[in-house]
Backbone as XML, in Angstrom:
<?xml version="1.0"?>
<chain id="A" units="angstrom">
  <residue number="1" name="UNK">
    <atom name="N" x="8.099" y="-23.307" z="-9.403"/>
    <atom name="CA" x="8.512" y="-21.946" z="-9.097"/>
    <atom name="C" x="7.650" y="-20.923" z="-9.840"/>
  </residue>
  <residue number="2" name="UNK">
    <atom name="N" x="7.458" y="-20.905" z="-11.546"/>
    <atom name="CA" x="6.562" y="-20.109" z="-11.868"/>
    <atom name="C" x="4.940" y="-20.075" z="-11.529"/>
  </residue>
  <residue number="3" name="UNK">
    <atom name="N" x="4.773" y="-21.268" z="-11.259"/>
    <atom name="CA" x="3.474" y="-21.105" z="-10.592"/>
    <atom name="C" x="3.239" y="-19.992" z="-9.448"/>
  </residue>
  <residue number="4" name="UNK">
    <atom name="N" x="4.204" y="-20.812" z="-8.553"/>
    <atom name="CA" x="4.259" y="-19.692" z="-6.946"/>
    <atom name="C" x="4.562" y="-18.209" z="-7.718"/>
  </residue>
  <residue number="5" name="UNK">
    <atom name="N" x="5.631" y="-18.076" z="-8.101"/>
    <atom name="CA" x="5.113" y="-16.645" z="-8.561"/>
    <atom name="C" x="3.722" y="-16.103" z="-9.227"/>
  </residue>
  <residue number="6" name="UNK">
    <atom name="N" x="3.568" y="-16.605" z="-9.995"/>
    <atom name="CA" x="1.983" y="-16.305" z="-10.738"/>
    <atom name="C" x="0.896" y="-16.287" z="-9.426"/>
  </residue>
  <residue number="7" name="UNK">
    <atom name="N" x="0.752" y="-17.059" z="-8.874"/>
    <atom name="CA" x="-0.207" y="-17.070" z="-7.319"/>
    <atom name="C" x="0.213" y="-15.701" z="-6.862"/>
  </residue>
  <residue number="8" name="UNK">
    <atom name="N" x="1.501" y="-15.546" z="-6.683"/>
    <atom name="CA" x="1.970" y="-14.597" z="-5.774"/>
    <atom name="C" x="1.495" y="-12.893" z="-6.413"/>
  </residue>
  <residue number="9" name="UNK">
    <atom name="N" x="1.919" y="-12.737" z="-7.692"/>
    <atom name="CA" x="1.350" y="-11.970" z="-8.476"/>
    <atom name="C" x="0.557" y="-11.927" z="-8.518"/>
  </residue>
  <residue number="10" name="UNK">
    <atom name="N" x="-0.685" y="-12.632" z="-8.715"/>
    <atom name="CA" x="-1.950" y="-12.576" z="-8.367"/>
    <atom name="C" x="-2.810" y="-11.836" z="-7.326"/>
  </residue>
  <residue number="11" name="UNK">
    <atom name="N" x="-1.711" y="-12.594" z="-6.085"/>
    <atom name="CA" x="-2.288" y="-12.222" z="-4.690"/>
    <atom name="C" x="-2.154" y="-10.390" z="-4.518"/>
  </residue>
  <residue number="12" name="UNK">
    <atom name="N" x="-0.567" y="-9.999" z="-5.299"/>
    <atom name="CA" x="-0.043" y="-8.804" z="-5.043"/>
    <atom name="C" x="-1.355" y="-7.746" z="-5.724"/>
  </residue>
  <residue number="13" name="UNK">
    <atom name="N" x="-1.838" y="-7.530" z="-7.085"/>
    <atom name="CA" x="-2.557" y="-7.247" z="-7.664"/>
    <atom name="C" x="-3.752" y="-7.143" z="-7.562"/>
  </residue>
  <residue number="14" name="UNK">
    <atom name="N" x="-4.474" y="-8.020" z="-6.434"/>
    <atom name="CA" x="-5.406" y="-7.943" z="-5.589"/>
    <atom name="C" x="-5.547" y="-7.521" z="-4.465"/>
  </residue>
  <residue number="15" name="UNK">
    <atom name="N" x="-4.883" y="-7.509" z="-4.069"/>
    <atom name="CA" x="-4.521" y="-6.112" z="-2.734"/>
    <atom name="C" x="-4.612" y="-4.588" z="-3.084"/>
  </residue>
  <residue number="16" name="UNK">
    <atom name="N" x="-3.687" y="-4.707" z="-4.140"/>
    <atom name="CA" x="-3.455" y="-3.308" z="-4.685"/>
    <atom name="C" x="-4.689" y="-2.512" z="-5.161"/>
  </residue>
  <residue number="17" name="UNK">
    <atom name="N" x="-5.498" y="-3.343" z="-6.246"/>
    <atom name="CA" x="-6.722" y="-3.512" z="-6.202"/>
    <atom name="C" x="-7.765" y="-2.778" z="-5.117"/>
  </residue>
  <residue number="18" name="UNK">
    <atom name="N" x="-7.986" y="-3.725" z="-4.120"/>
    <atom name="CA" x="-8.696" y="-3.673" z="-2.543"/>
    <atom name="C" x="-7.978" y="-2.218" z="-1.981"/>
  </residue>
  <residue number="19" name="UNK">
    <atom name="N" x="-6.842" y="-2.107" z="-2.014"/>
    <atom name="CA" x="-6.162" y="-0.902" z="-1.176"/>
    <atom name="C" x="-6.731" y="0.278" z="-2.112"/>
  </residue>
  <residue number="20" name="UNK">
    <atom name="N" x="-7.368" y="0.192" z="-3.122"/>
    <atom name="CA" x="-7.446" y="1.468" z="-3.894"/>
    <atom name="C" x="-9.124" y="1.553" z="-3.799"/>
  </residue>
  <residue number="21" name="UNK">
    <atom name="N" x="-9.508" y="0.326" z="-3.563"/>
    <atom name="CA" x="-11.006" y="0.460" z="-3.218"/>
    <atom name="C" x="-11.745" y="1.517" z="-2.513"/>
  </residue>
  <residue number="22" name="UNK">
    <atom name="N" x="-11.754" y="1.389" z="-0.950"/>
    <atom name="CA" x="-12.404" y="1.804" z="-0.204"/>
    <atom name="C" x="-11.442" y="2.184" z="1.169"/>
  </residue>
  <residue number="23" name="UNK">
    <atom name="N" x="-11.639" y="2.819" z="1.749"/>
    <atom name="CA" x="-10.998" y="2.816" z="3.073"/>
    <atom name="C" x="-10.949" y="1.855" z="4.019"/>
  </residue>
  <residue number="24" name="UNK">
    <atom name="N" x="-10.139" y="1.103" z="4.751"/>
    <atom name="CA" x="-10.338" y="-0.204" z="5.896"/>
    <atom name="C" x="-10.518" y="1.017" z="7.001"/>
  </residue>
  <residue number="25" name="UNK">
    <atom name="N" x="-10.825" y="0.021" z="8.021"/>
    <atom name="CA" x="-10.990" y="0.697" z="9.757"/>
    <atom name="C" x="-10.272" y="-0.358" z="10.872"/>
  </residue>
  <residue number="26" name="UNK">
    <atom name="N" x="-9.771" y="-1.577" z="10.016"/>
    <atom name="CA" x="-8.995" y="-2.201" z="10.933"/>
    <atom name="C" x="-8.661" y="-3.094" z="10.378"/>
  </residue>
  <residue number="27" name="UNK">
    <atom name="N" x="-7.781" y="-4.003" z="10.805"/>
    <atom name="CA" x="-6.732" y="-5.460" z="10.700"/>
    <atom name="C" x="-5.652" y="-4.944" z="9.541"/>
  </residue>
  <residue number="28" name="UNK">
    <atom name="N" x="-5.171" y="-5.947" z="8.701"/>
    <atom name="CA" x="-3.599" y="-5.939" z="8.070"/>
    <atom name="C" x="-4.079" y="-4.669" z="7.153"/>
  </residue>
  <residue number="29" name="UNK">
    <atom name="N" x="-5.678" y="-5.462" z="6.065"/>
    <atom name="CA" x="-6.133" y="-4.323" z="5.201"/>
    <atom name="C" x="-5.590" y="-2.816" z="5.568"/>
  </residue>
  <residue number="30" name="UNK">
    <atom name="N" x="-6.283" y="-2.035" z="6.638"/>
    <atom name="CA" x="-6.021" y="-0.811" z="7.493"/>
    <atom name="C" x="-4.646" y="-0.564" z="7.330"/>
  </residue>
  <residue number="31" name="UNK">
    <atom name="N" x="-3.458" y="-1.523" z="8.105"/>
    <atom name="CA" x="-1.983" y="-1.024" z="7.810"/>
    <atom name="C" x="-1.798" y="-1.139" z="6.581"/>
  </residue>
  <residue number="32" name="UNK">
    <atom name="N" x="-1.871" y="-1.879" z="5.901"/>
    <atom name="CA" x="-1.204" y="-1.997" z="4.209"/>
    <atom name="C" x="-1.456" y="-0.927" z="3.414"/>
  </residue>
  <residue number="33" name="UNK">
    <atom name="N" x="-2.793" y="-0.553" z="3.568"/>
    <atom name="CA" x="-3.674" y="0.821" z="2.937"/>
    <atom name="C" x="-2.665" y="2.250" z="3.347"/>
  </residue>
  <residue number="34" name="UNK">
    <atom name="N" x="-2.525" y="2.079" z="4.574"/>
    <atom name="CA" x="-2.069" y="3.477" z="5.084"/>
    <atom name="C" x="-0.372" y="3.748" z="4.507"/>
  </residue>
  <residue number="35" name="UNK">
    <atom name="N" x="0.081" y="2.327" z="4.575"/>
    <atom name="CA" x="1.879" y="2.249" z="4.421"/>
    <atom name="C" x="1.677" y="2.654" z="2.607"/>
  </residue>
  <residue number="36" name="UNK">
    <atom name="N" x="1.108" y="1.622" z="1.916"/>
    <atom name="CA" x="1.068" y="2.029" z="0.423"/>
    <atom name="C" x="0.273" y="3.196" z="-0.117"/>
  </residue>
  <residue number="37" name="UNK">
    <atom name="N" x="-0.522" y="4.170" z="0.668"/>
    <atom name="CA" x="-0.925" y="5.497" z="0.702"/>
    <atom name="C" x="-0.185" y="6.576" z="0.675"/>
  </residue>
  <residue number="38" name="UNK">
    <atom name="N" x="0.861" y="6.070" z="1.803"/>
    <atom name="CA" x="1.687" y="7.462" z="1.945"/>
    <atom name="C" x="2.912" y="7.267" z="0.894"/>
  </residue>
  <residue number="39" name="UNK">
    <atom name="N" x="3.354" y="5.937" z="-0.092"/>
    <atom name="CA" x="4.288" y="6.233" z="-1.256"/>
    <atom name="C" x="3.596" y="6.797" z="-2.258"/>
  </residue>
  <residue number="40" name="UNK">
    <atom name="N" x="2.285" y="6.719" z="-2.458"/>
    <atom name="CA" x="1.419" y="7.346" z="-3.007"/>
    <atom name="C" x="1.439" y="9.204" z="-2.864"/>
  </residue>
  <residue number="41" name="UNK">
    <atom name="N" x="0.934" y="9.337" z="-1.548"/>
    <atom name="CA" x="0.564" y="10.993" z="-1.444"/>
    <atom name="C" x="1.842" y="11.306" z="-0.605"/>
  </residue>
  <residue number="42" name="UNK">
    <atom name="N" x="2.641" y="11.036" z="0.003"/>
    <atom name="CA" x="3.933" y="11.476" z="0.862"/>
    <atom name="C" x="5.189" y="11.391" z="0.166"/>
  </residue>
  <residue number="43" name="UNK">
    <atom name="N" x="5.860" y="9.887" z="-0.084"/>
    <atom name="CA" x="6.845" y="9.974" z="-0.638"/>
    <atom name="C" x="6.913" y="8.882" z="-1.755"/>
  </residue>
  <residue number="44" name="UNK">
    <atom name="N" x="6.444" y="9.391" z="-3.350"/>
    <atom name="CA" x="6.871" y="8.328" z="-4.188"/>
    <atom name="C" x="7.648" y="7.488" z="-4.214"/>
  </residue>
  <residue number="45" name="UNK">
    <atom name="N" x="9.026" y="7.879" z="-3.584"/>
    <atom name="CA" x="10.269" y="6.770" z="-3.468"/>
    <atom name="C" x="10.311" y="5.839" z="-2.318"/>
  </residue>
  <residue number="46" name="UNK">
    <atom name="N" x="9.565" y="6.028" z="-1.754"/>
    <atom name="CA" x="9.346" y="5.074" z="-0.283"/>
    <atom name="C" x="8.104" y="4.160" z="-0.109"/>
  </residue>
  <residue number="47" name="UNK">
    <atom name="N" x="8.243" y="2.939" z="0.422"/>
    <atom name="CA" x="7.172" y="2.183" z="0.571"/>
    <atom name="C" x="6.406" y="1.767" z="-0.739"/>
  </residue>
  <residue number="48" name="UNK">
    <atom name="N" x="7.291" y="1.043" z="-1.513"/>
    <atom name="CA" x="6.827" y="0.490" z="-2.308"/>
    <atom name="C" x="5.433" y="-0.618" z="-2.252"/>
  </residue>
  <residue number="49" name="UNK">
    <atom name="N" x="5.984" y="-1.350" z="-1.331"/>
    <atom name="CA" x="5.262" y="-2.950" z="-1.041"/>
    <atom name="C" x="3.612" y="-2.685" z="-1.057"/>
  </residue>
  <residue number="50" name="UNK">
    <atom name="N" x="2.362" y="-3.058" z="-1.420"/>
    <atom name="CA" x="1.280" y="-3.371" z="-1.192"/>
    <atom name="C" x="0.631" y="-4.756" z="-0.509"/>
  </residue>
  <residue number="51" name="UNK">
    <atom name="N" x="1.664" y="-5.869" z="-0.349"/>
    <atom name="CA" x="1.589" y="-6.653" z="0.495"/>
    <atom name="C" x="2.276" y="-6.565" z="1.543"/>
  </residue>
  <residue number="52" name="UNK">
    <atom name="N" x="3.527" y="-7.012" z="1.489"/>
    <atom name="CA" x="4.493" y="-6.861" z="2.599"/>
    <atom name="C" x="5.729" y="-5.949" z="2.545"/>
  </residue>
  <residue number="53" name="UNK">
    <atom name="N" x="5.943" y="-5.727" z="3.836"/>
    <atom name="CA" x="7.025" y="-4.771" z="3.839"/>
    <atom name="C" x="8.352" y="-5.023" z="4.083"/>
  </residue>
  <residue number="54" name="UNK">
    <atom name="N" x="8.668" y="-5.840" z="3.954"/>
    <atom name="CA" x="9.927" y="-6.913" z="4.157"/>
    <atom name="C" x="10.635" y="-6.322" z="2.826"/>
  </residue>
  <residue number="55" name="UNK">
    <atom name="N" x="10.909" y="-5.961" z="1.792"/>
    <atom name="CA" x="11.355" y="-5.895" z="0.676"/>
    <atom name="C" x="11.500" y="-4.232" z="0.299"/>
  </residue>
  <residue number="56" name="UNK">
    <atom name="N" x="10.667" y="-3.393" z="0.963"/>
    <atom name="CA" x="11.335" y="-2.069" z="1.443"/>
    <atom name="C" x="12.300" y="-1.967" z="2.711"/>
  </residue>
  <residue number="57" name="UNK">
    <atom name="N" x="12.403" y="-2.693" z="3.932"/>
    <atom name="CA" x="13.158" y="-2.899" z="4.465"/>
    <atom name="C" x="15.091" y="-3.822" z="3.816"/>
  </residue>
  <residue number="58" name="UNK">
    <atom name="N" x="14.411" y="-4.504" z="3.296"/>
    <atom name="CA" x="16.198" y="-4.973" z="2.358"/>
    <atom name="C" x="16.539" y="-4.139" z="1.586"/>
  </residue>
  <residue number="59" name="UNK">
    <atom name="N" x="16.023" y="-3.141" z="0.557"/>
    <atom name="CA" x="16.143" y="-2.991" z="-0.182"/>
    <atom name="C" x="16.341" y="-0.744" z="0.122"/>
  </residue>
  <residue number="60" name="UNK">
    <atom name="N" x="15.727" y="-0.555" z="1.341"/>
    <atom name="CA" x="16.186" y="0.740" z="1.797"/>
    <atom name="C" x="15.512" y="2.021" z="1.531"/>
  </residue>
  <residue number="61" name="UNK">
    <atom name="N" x="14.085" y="1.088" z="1.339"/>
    <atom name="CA" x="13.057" y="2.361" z="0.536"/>
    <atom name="C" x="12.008" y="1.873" z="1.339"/>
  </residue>
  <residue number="62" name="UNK">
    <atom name="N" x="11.888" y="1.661" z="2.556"/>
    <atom name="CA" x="11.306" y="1.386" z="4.021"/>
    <atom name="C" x="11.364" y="2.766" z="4.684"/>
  </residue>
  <residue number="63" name="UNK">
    <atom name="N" x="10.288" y="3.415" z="4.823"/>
    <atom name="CA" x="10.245" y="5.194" z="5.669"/>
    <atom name="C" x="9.304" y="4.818" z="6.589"/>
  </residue>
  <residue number="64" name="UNK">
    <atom name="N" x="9.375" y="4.988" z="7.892"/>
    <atom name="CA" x="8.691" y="4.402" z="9.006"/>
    <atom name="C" x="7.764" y="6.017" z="9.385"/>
  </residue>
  <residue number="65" name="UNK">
    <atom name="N" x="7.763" y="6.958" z="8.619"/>
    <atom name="CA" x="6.850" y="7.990" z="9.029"/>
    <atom name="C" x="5.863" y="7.784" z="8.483"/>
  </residue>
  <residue number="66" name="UNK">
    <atom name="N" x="5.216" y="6.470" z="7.709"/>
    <atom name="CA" x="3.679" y="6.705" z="7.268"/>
    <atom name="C" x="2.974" y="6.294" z="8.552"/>
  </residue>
  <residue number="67" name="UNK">
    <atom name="N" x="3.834" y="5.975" z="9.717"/>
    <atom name="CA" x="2.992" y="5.805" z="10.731"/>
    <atom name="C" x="2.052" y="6.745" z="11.556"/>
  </residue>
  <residue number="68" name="UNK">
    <atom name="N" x="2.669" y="7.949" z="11.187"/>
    <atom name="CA" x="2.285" y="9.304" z="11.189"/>
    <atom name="C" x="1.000" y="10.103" z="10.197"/>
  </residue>
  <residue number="69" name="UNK">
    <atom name="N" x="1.276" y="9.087" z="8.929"/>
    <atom name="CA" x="0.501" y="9.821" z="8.150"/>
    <atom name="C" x="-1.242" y="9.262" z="8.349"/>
  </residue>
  <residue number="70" name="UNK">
    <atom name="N" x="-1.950" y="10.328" z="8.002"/>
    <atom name="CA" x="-3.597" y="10.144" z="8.001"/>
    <atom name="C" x="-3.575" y="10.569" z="6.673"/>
  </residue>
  <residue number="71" name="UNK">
    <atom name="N" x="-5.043" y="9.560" z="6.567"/>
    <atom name="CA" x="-5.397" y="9.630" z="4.946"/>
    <atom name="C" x="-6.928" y="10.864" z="4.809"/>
  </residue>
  <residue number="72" name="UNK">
    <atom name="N" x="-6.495" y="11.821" z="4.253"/>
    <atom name="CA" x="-7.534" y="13.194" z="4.315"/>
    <atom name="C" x="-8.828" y="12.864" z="3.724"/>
  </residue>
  <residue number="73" name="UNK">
    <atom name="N" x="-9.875" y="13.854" z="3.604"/>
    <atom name="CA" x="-10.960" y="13.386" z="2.680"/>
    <atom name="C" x="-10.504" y="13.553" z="1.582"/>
  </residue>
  <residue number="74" name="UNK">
    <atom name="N" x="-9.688" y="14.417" z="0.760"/>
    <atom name="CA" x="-9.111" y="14.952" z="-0.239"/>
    <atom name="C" x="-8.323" y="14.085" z="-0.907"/>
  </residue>
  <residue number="75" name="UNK">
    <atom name="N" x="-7.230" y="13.061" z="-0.163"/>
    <atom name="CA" x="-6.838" y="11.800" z="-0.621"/>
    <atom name="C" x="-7.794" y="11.120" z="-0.730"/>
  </residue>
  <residue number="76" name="UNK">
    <atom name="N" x="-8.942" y="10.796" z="0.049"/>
    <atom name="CA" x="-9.368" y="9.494" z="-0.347"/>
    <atom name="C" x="-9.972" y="9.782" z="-1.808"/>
  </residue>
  <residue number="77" name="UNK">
    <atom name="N" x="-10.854" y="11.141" z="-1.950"/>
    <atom name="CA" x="-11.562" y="11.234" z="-3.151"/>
    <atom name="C" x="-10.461" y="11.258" z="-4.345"/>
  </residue>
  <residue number="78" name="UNK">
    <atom name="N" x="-9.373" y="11.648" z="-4.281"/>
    <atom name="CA" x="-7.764" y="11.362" z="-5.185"/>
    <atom name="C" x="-8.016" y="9.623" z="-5.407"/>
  </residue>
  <residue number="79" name="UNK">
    <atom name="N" x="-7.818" y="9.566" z="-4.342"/>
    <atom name="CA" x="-6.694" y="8.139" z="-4.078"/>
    <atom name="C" x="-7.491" y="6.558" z="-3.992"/>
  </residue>
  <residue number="80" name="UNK">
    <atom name="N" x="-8.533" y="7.222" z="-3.879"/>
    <atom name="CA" x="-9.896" y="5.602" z="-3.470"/>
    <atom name="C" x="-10.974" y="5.882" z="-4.287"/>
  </residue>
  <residue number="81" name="UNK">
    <atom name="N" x="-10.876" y="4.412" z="-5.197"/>
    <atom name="CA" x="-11.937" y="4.194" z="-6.148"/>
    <atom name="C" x="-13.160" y="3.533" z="-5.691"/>
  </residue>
  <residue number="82" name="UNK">
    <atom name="N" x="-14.015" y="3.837" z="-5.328"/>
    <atom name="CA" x="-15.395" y="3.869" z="-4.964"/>
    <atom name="C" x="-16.053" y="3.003" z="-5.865"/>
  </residue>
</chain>
């Protein structure tokens, strides 16, 4: 069990990582970036997850308007480490 967590932690921390990198233009990268962007620049209390979103959905801090949100030039130079 502590292993799988430690992997799992791992995996989480490396995303988070990657999501703060650079901008994606497509696949999961692209959604994950945009959903953990907008708890970032939209709503701190919402959309926790940087992997999955299963755990803002149980837990009730799941906001389905980052589907809406675009990431500005102004965020990225904020928000993305180059």
């Amino acid at each position: 069990f502590a292993l799988g967590m430690l992997i799992y932690y791992f995996f989480y921390e490396n995303v988070h990582y990657f999501i703060h990198y650079k901008i994606y233009k497509v696949g999961y990268m692209k959604f994950i970036q945009k959903y953990h962007l907008y708890h970032h620049y939209k709503q701190w209390n919402k959309n926790y997850g940087n992997t999955i979103t299963i755990w803002d959905k149980l837990l009730g801090t799941y906001d389905s308007k980052y589907k809406q949100f675009e990431i500005s030039e102004d965020m990225k130079k904020e928000l993305i480490n180059h």
